[in-house]
Every structure is written in structure tokens, then in C-alpha cells.
Amino acid sequence: LEVKTARFLMSNSSVHKCPEANMPEFAFIGRSNVGKSSLINMITNHKKLAKTSGRPGKTQLINHFVINDNWYLVDLPGYGYAKVSKDQKNKFQAYIADYIINRANLYCLFVLIDSRHEPQKIDVEFIEWLGEKQIPFALIFTKADKLGKNQLQSNVAHYRKQLLKSWEELPPILLSSSTSGLGKEEILGFIAETAPE
Ligand code: GDP
């Protein structure tokens, strides 16, 4: 899969206001600062399609982009940002949950995980919730360039082990680096396989 065109379509805060569910959709989510905007820009060959956020927690909308005029890429708000007030946090989590559960054309939700860290409670809980709701998802371990090969392998292995405590089968796991371009072909290949033209 090659991204030939990528354009911003709309932002909103409700699944009911999203564009008509008439094309396959792939969404990206993760904790603030996980490298989501950089990854979206990397796979779409854009410098600033998604706004890399100097201020985490600021982009709290469901952002739709149209890729090659035949699928939607969705940039979801980062979750778990401490400085968002509790009320605000609950509110935006409710509409994200609503989107994830009810978006009919969501082929896969990519959950981004910072490969440098131990499994974080908020990520593990979110992944458990996706399982309960039977949402199709894949994990992307970001910022792979920041670790040596062995450390990277060992962190991912640790994560697998953690997940296997409650999952019989693991979701697809991909690695990425927005600085080296690692993962670009694999992620786009995964999208092409999941939603064949
Ligand atoms: P977001 O909040 O999840 O959208 O994260 P951003 O894409 O804005 O990235 C957060 C910070 O991590 C920025 O300073 C990026 O330059 C840096 N970053 C993101 N991805 C990578 C990566 O793959 N490798 C490295 N070394 N830094 C990255």
C-alpha cells in the first residue's frame, strides 16, 4: 500500500457526527506523547498532517483524514493525560469509548505503546476493555530507535507475557520508529491486508 493522497476531512467530538461510514476506517490511539502524531505523519508522508503536540492533551477531538480516497485514517485523542481535569477526562473518554464501540466501519484500532516503558496500568486496562468489547485492534510499539535491539526485544517480550496472563491469543504486534521509518511498510501492509481493495 502506498499513500498517494492524504487530506484532513473533519474533527468532532461525537461518533454521530463522524462522516458516513462508507469506507474502511483505521484509528490510532495511545497515551499523550506516545508518538502518535509523528507516526501518522510518517506513514502518510506528511510533515504535519497530524499536529505533533507541544501541549499534550490539547487535541481532544476525533480527527478524520481521507487516504487515497478509499479509506479513513482517524487520529483519536491521547488518553490518560494527568493535567486534564477529572470531569473533562471522563467526558472525553466517554465519547472515545462511544466512537470505538459504535463506529461500524472501524476495521482496526491501533493502540500505540511507548516501547521504552514497562507495561502501564492505563494501557493494560484499556487493552482489557477492548477485549471485553471485542474490538479489533493491533499494538504498535513506538520509538523503537530509542532502545538497543536487545532491550527492545526484552521490553516487547515482557509486554507479551503480561498480556498472556489474561489473553489466550495475542493481538498483532508491530514496531515503529518515526525517525527511522521502521514499521511504515508493515503498518501499511497490515492495513492493505485487513481491508483489501
Ligand atoms: P503524540 O502526543 O502521541 O502525538 O506524540 P508526538 O508525535 O507529538 O511525539 C511526542 C514526542 O516524541 C516528540 O518530541 C517527538 O519528536 C518524539 N517522538 C515521536 N516519535 C518518535 C520516534 O519514533 N523516535 C524518537 N526518537 N522520538 C519520537
PDB file of C-alpha atoms and ligand atoms in Angstrom:
ATOM      1  CA  LEU A   1       0.000   0.000   0.000  1.00  0.00           C
ATOM      2  CA  GLU A   2       1.299   3.387  -0.977  1.00  0.00           C
ATOM      3  CA  VAL A   3      -0.196   6.594   0.386  1.00  0.00           C
ATOM      4  CA  LYS A   4      -0.709   8.824  -2.648  1.00  0.00           C
ATOM      5  CA  THR A   5      -3.094  11.352  -1.159  1.00  0.00           C
ATOM      6  CA  ALA A   6      -3.917  12.249   2.415  1.00  0.00           C
ATOM      7  CA  ARG A   7      -6.269  15.045   3.358  1.00  0.00           C
ATOM      8  CA  PHE A   8      -7.884  16.295   6.529  1.00  0.00           C
ATOM      9  CA  LEU A   9     -11.667  15.922   6.476  1.00  0.00           C
ATOM     10  CA  MET A  10     -13.145  16.929   9.828  1.00  0.00           C
ATOM     11  CA  SER A  11     -12.838  16.973  13.603  1.00  0.00           C
ATOM     12  CA  ASN A  12     -15.662  16.368  16.031  1.00  0.00           C
ATOM     13  CA  SER A  13     -16.470  15.004  19.442  1.00  0.00           C
ATOM     14  CA  SER A  14     -19.229  12.537  18.670  1.00  0.00           C
ATOM     15  CA  VAL A  15     -19.475   9.323  16.706  1.00  0.00           C
ATOM     16  CA  HIS A  16     -22.836  10.584  15.440  1.00  0.00           C
ATOM     17  CA  LYS A  17     -21.176  13.489  13.668  1.00  0.00           C
ATOM     18  CA  CYS A  18     -18.472  11.399  12.000  1.00  0.00           C
ATOM     19  CA  PRO A  19     -18.521  11.092   8.198  1.00  0.00           C
ATOM     20  CA  GLU A  20     -20.750   8.432   6.673  1.00  0.00           C
ATOM     21  CA  ALA A  21     -19.267   5.007   7.413  1.00  0.00           C
ATOM     22  CA  ASN A  22     -18.829   4.223   3.733  1.00  0.00           C
ATOM     23  CA  MET A  23     -15.117   3.337   3.631  1.00  0.00           C
ATOM     24  CA  PRO A  24     -12.848   1.170   5.797  1.00  0.00           C
ATOM     25  CA  GLU A  25     -11.523   3.031   8.820  1.00  0.00           C
ATOM     26  CA  PHE A  26      -8.302   2.640  10.804  1.00  0.00           C
ATOM     27  CA  ALA A  27      -7.861   4.605  14.024  1.00  0.00           C
ATOM     28  CA  PHE A  28      -4.849   5.400  16.185  1.00  0.00           C
ATOM     29  CA  ILE A  29      -4.897   5.882  19.936  1.00  0.00           C
ATOM     30  CA  GLY A  30      -2.409   5.961  22.798  1.00  0.00           C
ATOM     31  CA  ARG A  31      -1.244   7.915  25.793  1.00  0.00           C
ATOM     32  CA  SER A  32      -0.304  11.533  25.209  1.00  0.00           C
ATOM     33  CA  ASN A  33       3.245  11.854  23.911  1.00  0.00           C
ATOM     34  CA  VAL A  34       3.451   8.218  22.768  1.00  0.00           C
ATOM     35  CA  GLY A  35       4.417   9.426  19.284  1.00  0.00           C
ATOM     36  CA  LYS A  36       1.010   9.143  17.609  1.00  0.00           C
ATOM     37  CA  SER A  37       1.165  12.322  15.529  1.00  0.00           C
ATOM     38  CA  SER A  38       4.707  11.546  14.392  1.00  0.00           C
ATOM     39  CA  LEU A  39       3.643   8.037  13.386  1.00  0.00           C
ATOM     40  CA  ILE A  40       0.632   9.290  11.407  1.00  0.00           C
ATOM     41  CA  ASN A  41       2.822  11.818   9.628  1.00  0.00           C
ATOM     42  CA  MET A  42       5.419   9.131   8.913  1.00  0.00           C
ATOM     43  CA  ILE A  43       3.011   6.637   7.347  1.00  0.00           C
ATOM     44  CA  THR A  44       1.254   9.329   5.270  1.00  0.00           C
ATOM     45  CA  ASN A  45       4.476  11.014   4.088  1.00  0.00           C
ATOM     46  CA  HIS A  46       3.427  14.331   5.603  1.00  0.00           C
ATOM     47  CA  LYS A  47       5.363  16.651   7.833  1.00  0.00           C
ATOM     48  CA  LYS A  48       2.306  17.877   9.663  1.00  0.00           C
ATOM     49  CA  LEU A  49      -0.880  16.110   8.730  1.00  0.00           C
ATOM     50  CA  ALA A  50      -1.420  15.313  12.390  1.00  0.00           C
ATOM     51  CA  LYS A  51      -0.222  18.078  14.639  1.00  0.00           C
ATOM     52  CA  THR A  52       2.641  16.942  16.804  1.00  0.00           C
ATOM     53  CA  SER A  53       1.640  18.345  20.108  1.00  0.00           C
ATOM     54  CA  GLY A  54       3.880  20.553  22.134  1.00  0.00           C
ATOM     55  CA  ARG A  55       0.987  20.582  24.554  1.00  0.00           C
ATOM     56  CA  PRO A  56      -0.241  17.071  25.283  1.00  0.00           C
ATOM     57  CA  GLY A  57      -3.941  16.682  25.966  1.00  0.00           C
ATOM     58  CA  LYS A  58      -4.839  19.578  23.743  1.00  0.00           C
ATOM     59  CA  THR A  59      -6.092  17.723  20.713  1.00  0.00           C
ATOM     60  CA  GLN A  60      -9.205  16.179  22.192  1.00  0.00           C
ATOM     61  CA  LEU A  61     -11.211  15.501  19.081  1.00  0.00           C
ATOM     62  CA  ILE A  62     -11.878  12.631  16.705  1.00  0.00           C
ATOM     63  CA  ASN A  63      -9.946  13.678  13.598  1.00  0.00           C
ATOM     64  CA  HIS A  64     -10.818  12.133  10.232  1.00  0.00           C
ATOM     65  CA  PHE A  65      -8.415  12.036   7.298  1.00  0.00           C
ATOM     66  CA  VAL A  66      -9.118  10.539   3.869  1.00  0.00           C
ATOM     67  CA  ILE A  67      -6.331   8.409   2.420  1.00  0.00           C
ATOM     68  CA  ASN A  68      -6.147   7.651  -1.324  1.00  0.00           C
ATOM     69  CA  ASP A  69      -9.871   8.492  -1.499  1.00  0.00           C
ATOM     70  CA  ASN A  70     -10.588   4.955  -0.262  1.00  0.00           C
ATOM     71  CA  TRP A  71     -10.056   4.687   3.479  1.00  0.00           C
ATOM     72  CA  TYR A  72     -10.285   6.815   6.592  1.00  0.00           C
ATOM     73  CA  LEU A  73      -7.431   7.329   8.971  1.00  0.00           C
ATOM     74  CA  VAL A  74      -8.582   8.555  12.378  1.00  0.00           C
ATOM     75  CA  ASP A  75      -6.442  10.341  14.911  1.00  0.00           C
ATOM     76  CA  LEU A  76      -8.062   9.882  18.327  1.00  0.00           C
ATOM     77  CA  PRO A  77      -7.247  11.960  21.408  1.00  0.00           C
ATOM     78  CA  GLY A  78      -4.446  10.749  23.629  1.00  0.00           C
ATOM     79  CA  TYR A  79      -5.740   9.213  26.814  1.00  0.00           C
ATOM     80  CA  GLY A  80      -4.541   9.475  30.370  1.00  0.00           C
ATOM     81  CA  TYR A  81      -3.128  12.934  30.448  1.00  0.00           C
ATOM     82  CA  ALA A  82      -2.894  13.947  34.089  1.00  0.00           C
ATOM     83  CA  LYS A  83      -3.444  17.671  33.623  1.00  0.00           C
ATOM     84  CA  VAL A  84      -6.862  17.256  32.081  1.00  0.00           C
ATOM     85  CA  SER A  85      -9.367  17.775  34.889  1.00  0.00           C
ATOM     86  CA  LYS A  86     -11.222  14.699  36.039  1.00  0.00           C
ATOM     87  CA  ASP A  87     -14.526  15.887  34.603  1.00  0.00           C
ATOM     88  CA  GLN A  88     -13.024  16.739  31.271  1.00  0.00           C
ATOM     89  CA  LYS A  89     -11.152  13.448  31.204  1.00  0.00           C
ATOM     90  CA  ASN A  90     -14.247  11.366  31.889  1.00  0.00           C
ATOM     91  CA  LYS A  91     -16.132  13.277  29.289  1.00  0.00           C
ATOM     92  CA  PHE A  92     -13.655  12.770  26.525  1.00  0.00           C
ATOM     93  CA  GLN A  93     -13.165   9.158  27.438  1.00  0.00           C
ATOM     94  CA  ALA A  94     -16.899   8.564  27.174  1.00  0.00           C
ATOM     95  CA  TYR A  95     -17.081   9.873  23.642  1.00  0.00           C
ATOM     96  CA  ILE A  96     -13.951   7.988  22.615  1.00  0.00           C
ATOM     97  CA  ALA A  97     -15.484   4.812  24.049  1.00  0.00           C
ATOM     98  CA  ASP A  98     -18.698   5.584  22.207  1.00  0.00           C
ATOM     99  CA  TYR A  99     -16.775   6.015  18.963  1.00  0.00           C
ATOM    100  CA  ILE A 100     -14.777   2.800  19.431  1.00  0.00           C
ATOM    101  CA  ILE A 101     -17.829   0.701  20.267  1.00  0.00           C
ATOM    102  CA  ASN A 102     -20.216   2.142  17.702  1.00  0.00           C
ATOM    103  CA  ARG A 103     -18.197   3.039  14.640  1.00  0.00           C
ATOM    104  CA  ALA A 104     -19.457   0.471  12.140  1.00  0.00           C
ATOM    105  CA  ASN A 105     -16.569   0.720   9.668  1.00  0.00           C
ATOM    106  CA  LEU A 106     -13.720   0.528  12.203  1.00  0.00           C
ATOM    107  CA  TYR A 107     -11.567  -2.289  10.794  1.00  0.00           C
ATOM    108  CA  CYS A 108      -8.787  -1.943  13.311  1.00  0.00           C
ATOM    109  CA  LEU A 109      -7.763   0.268  16.203  1.00  0.00           C
ATOM    110  CA  PHE A 110      -4.013   0.700  16.504  1.00  0.00           C
ATOM    111  CA  VAL A 111      -3.042   1.062  20.149  1.00  0.00           C
ATOM    112  CA  LEU A 112       0.307   2.789  20.479  1.00  0.00           C
ATOM    113  CA  ILE A 113       2.627   1.836  23.308  1.00  0.00           C
ATOM    114  CA  ASP A 114       5.932   3.536  24.125  1.00  0.00           C
ATOM    115  CA  SER A 115       8.425   0.700  23.761  1.00  0.00           C
ATOM    116  CA  ARG A 116      10.699   2.163  26.437  1.00  0.00           C
ATOM    117  CA  HIS A 117       8.355   1.622  29.349  1.00  0.00           C
ATOM    118  CA  GLU A 118       7.167  -1.271  31.461  1.00  0.00           C
ATOM    119  CA  PRO A 119       3.504  -2.169  30.854  1.00  0.00           C
ATOM    120  CA  GLN A 120       1.497   0.771  32.206  1.00  0.00           C
ATOM    121  CA  LYS A 121      -1.750   0.202  34.059  1.00  0.00           C
ATOM    122  CA  ILE A 122      -3.759   2.586  31.896  1.00  0.00           C
ATOM    123  CA  ASP A 123      -2.668   0.838  28.684  1.00  0.00           C
ATOM    124  CA  VAL A 124      -3.215  -2.661  30.044  1.00  0.00           C
ATOM    125  CA  GLU A 125      -6.677  -1.726  31.310  1.00  0.00           C
ATOM    126  CA  PHE A 126      -7.561  -0.138  28.005  1.00  0.00           C
ATOM    127  CA  ILE A 127      -6.461  -3.282  26.142  1.00  0.00           C
ATOM    128  CA  GLU A 128      -8.543  -5.447  28.517  1.00  0.00           C
ATOM    129  CA  TRP A 129     -11.531  -3.230  27.805  1.00  0.00           C
ATOM    130  CA  LEU A 130     -11.040  -3.644  24.030  1.00  0.00           C
ATOM    131  CA  GLY A 131     -11.100  -7.394  24.586  1.00  0.00           C
ATOM    132  CA  GLU A 132     -14.330  -7.224  26.570  1.00  0.00           C
ATOM    133  CA  LYS A 133     -15.929  -5.173  23.820  1.00  0.00           C
ATOM    134  CA  GLN A 134     -14.477  -7.388  21.082  1.00  0.00           C
ATOM    135  CA  ILE A 135     -12.907  -4.502  19.232  1.00  0.00           C
ATOM    136  CA  PRO A 136     -10.407  -5.499  16.533  1.00  0.00           C
ATOM    137  CA  PHE A 137      -7.064  -3.966  17.450  1.00  0.00           C
ATOM    138  CA  ALA A 138      -3.303  -4.229  16.991  1.00  0.00           C
ATOM    139  CA  LEU A 139      -0.453  -2.942  19.139  1.00  0.00           C
ATOM    140  CA  ILE A 140       2.297  -0.678  17.825  1.00  0.00           C
ATOM    141  CA  PHE A 141       5.396  -0.263  19.960  1.00  0.00           C
ATOM    142  CA  THR A 142       6.687   3.235  19.174  1.00  0.00           C
ATOM    143  CA  LYS A 143      10.072   4.990  19.394  1.00  0.00           C
ATOM    144  CA  ALA A 144      11.907   1.729  18.716  1.00  0.00           C
ATOM    145  CA  ASP A 145      15.001   3.739  17.748  1.00  0.00           C
ATOM    146  CA  LYS A 146      15.414   4.869  21.336  1.00  0.00           C
ATOM    147  CA  LEU A 147      16.342   1.377  22.504  1.00  0.00           C
ATOM    148  CA  GLY A 148      19.020  -1.119  21.608  1.00  0.00           C
ATOM    149  CA  LYS A 149      17.862  -4.243  19.837  1.00  0.00           C
ATOM    150  CA  ASN A 150      18.102  -6.460  22.916  1.00  0.00           C
ATOM    151  CA  GLN A 151      16.339  -4.036  25.207  1.00  0.00           C
ATOM    152  CA  LEU A 152      13.576  -3.601  22.635  1.00  0.00           C
ATOM    153  CA  GLN A 153      13.084  -7.363  22.279  1.00  0.00           C
ATOM    154  CA  SER A 154      13.073  -7.795  26.018  1.00  0.00           C
ATOM    155  CA  ASN A 155      10.524  -4.999  26.610  1.00  0.00           C
ATOM    156  CA  VAL A 156       8.181  -6.398  23.976  1.00  0.00           C
ATOM    157  CA  ALA A 157       8.590  -9.911  25.391  1.00  0.00           C
ATOM    158  CA  HIS A 158       7.723  -8.547  28.823  1.00  0.00           C
ATOM    159  CA  TYR A 159       4.574  -6.983  27.412  1.00  0.00           C
ATOM    160  CA  ARG A 160       3.541 -10.201  25.679  1.00  0.00           C
ATOM    161  CA  LYS A 161       3.978 -12.056  28.941  1.00  0.00           C
ATOM    162  CA  GLN A 162       1.846  -9.518  30.786  1.00  0.00           C
ATOM    163  CA  LEU A 163      -0.937  -9.788  28.191  1.00  0.00           C
ATOM    164  CA  LEU A 164      -0.832 -13.580  28.138  1.00  0.00           C
ATOM    165  CA  LYS A 165      -1.928 -13.523  31.767  1.00  0.00           C
ATOM    166  CA  SER A 166      -5.416 -12.670  30.549  1.00  0.00           C
ATOM    167  CA  TRP A 167      -5.364 -13.322  26.794  1.00  0.00           C
ATOM    168  CA  GLU A 168      -5.191 -16.718  25.154  1.00  0.00           C
ATOM    169  CA  GLU A 169      -4.035 -15.225  21.918  1.00  0.00           C
ATOM    170  CA  LEU A 170      -2.070 -12.060  21.384  1.00  0.00           C
ATOM    171  CA  PRO A 171      -3.157  -9.294  19.010  1.00  0.00           C
ATOM    172  CA  PRO A 172      -0.892  -8.390  16.077  1.00  0.00           C
ATOM    173  CA  ILE A 173       2.201  -6.582  17.377  1.00  0.00           C
ATOM    174  CA  LEU A 174       4.137  -4.099  15.242  1.00  0.00           C
ATOM    175  CA  LEU A 175       7.199  -1.955  15.927  1.00  0.00           C
ATOM    176  CA  SER A 176       7.711   1.605  14.735  1.00  0.00           C
ATOM    177  CA  SER A 177      10.129   4.483  14.682  1.00  0.00           C
ATOM    178  CA  SER A 178       9.105   7.781  13.175  1.00  0.00           C
ATOM    179  CA  THR A 179      12.716   8.868  12.940  1.00  0.00           C
ATOM    180  CA  SER A 180      13.990   5.820  11.041  1.00  0.00           C
ATOM    181  CA  GLY A 181      10.770   4.924   9.213  1.00  0.00           C
ATOM    182  CA  LEU A 182      10.705   1.484  10.814  1.00  0.00           C
ATOM    183  CA  GLY A 183       7.242  -0.042  10.694  1.00  0.00           C
ATOM    184  CA  LYS A 184       5.879   2.064   7.864  1.00  0.00           C
ATOM    185  CA  GLU A 185       5.658  -0.736   5.317  1.00  0.00           C
ATOM    186  CA  GLU A 186       4.438  -3.206   7.887  1.00  0.00           C
ATOM    187  CA  ILE A 187       1.652  -0.946   9.152  1.00  0.00           C
ATOM    188  CA  LEU A 188       0.523  -0.025   5.640  1.00  0.00           C
ATOM    189  CA  GLY A 189       0.788  -3.682   4.612  1.00  0.00           C
ATOM    190  CA  PHE A 190      -1.353  -4.658   7.589  1.00  0.00           C
ATOM    191  CA  ILE A 191      -3.973  -2.074   6.583  1.00  0.00           C
ATOM    192  CA  ALA A 192      -3.987  -3.318   2.980  1.00  0.00           C
ATOM    193  CA  GLU A 193      -4.422  -6.907   4.150  1.00  0.00           C
ATOM    194  CA  THR A 194      -7.164  -6.039   6.604  1.00  0.00           C
ATOM    195  CA  ALA A 195      -9.180  -4.047   4.069  1.00  0.00           C
ATOM    196  CA  PRO A 196      -8.372  -5.419   0.608  1.00  0.00           C
ATOM    197  CA  GLU A 197      -9.463  -3.110  -2.197  1.00  0.00           C
TER     198      GLU A 197
HETATM  199  P1  GDP B   1       1.687  12.398  20.444  1.00  0.00           P
HETATM  200  O1  GDP B   1       1.402  13.296  21.592  1.00  0.00           O
HETATM  201  O2  GDP B   1       1.408  10.961  20.763  1.00  0.00           O
HETATM  202  O3  GDP B   1       1.065  12.819  19.145  1.00  0.00           O
HETATM  203  O4  GDP B   1       3.286  12.402  20.244  1.00  0.00           O
HETATM  204  P2  GDP B   1       4.186  13.195  19.205  1.00  0.00           P
HETATM  205  O5  GDP B   1       4.155  12.554  17.869  1.00  0.00           O
HETATM  206  O6  GDP B   1       3.873  14.643  19.285  1.00  0.00           O
HETATM  207  O7  GDP B   1       5.638  12.877  19.814  1.00  0.00           O
HETATM  208  C1  GDP B   1       5.978  13.189  21.147  1.00  0.00           C
HETATM  209  C2  GDP B   1       7.483  13.398  21.235  1.00  0.00           C
HETATM  210  O8  GDP B   1       8.177  12.180  20.958  1.00  0.00           O
HETATM  211  C3  GDP B   1       8.016  14.408  20.238  1.00  0.00           C
HETATM  212  O9  GDP B   1       9.059  15.113  20.859  1.00  0.00           O
HETATM  213  C4  GDP B   1       8.542  13.550  19.100  1.00  0.00           C
HETATM  214  O10 GDP B   1       9.583  14.161  18.390  1.00  0.00           O
HETATM  215  C5  GDP B   1       9.057  12.332  19.840  1.00  0.00           C
HETATM  216  N1  GDP B   1       8.917  11.111  19.008  1.00  0.00           N
HETATM  217  C6  GDP B   1       7.786  10.649  18.448  1.00  0.00           C
HETATM  218  N2  GDP B   1       8.007   9.503  17.766  1.00  0.00           N
HETATM  219  C7  GDP B   1       9.336   9.234  17.899  1.00  0.00           C
HETATM  220  C8  GDP B   1      10.183   8.164  17.417  1.00  0.00           C
HETATM  221  O11 GDP B   1       9.764   7.225  16.737  1.00  0.00           O
HETATM  222  N3  GDP B   1      11.506   8.223  17.776  1.00  0.00           N
HETATM  223  C9  GDP B   1      12.005   9.222  18.539  1.00  0.00           C
HETATM  224  N4  GDP B   1      13.302   9.183  18.848  1.00  0.00           N
HETATM  225  N5  GDP B   1      11.238  10.239  19.013  1.00  0.00           N
HETATM  226  C10 GDP B   1       9.922  10.250  18.686  1.00  0.00           C
END
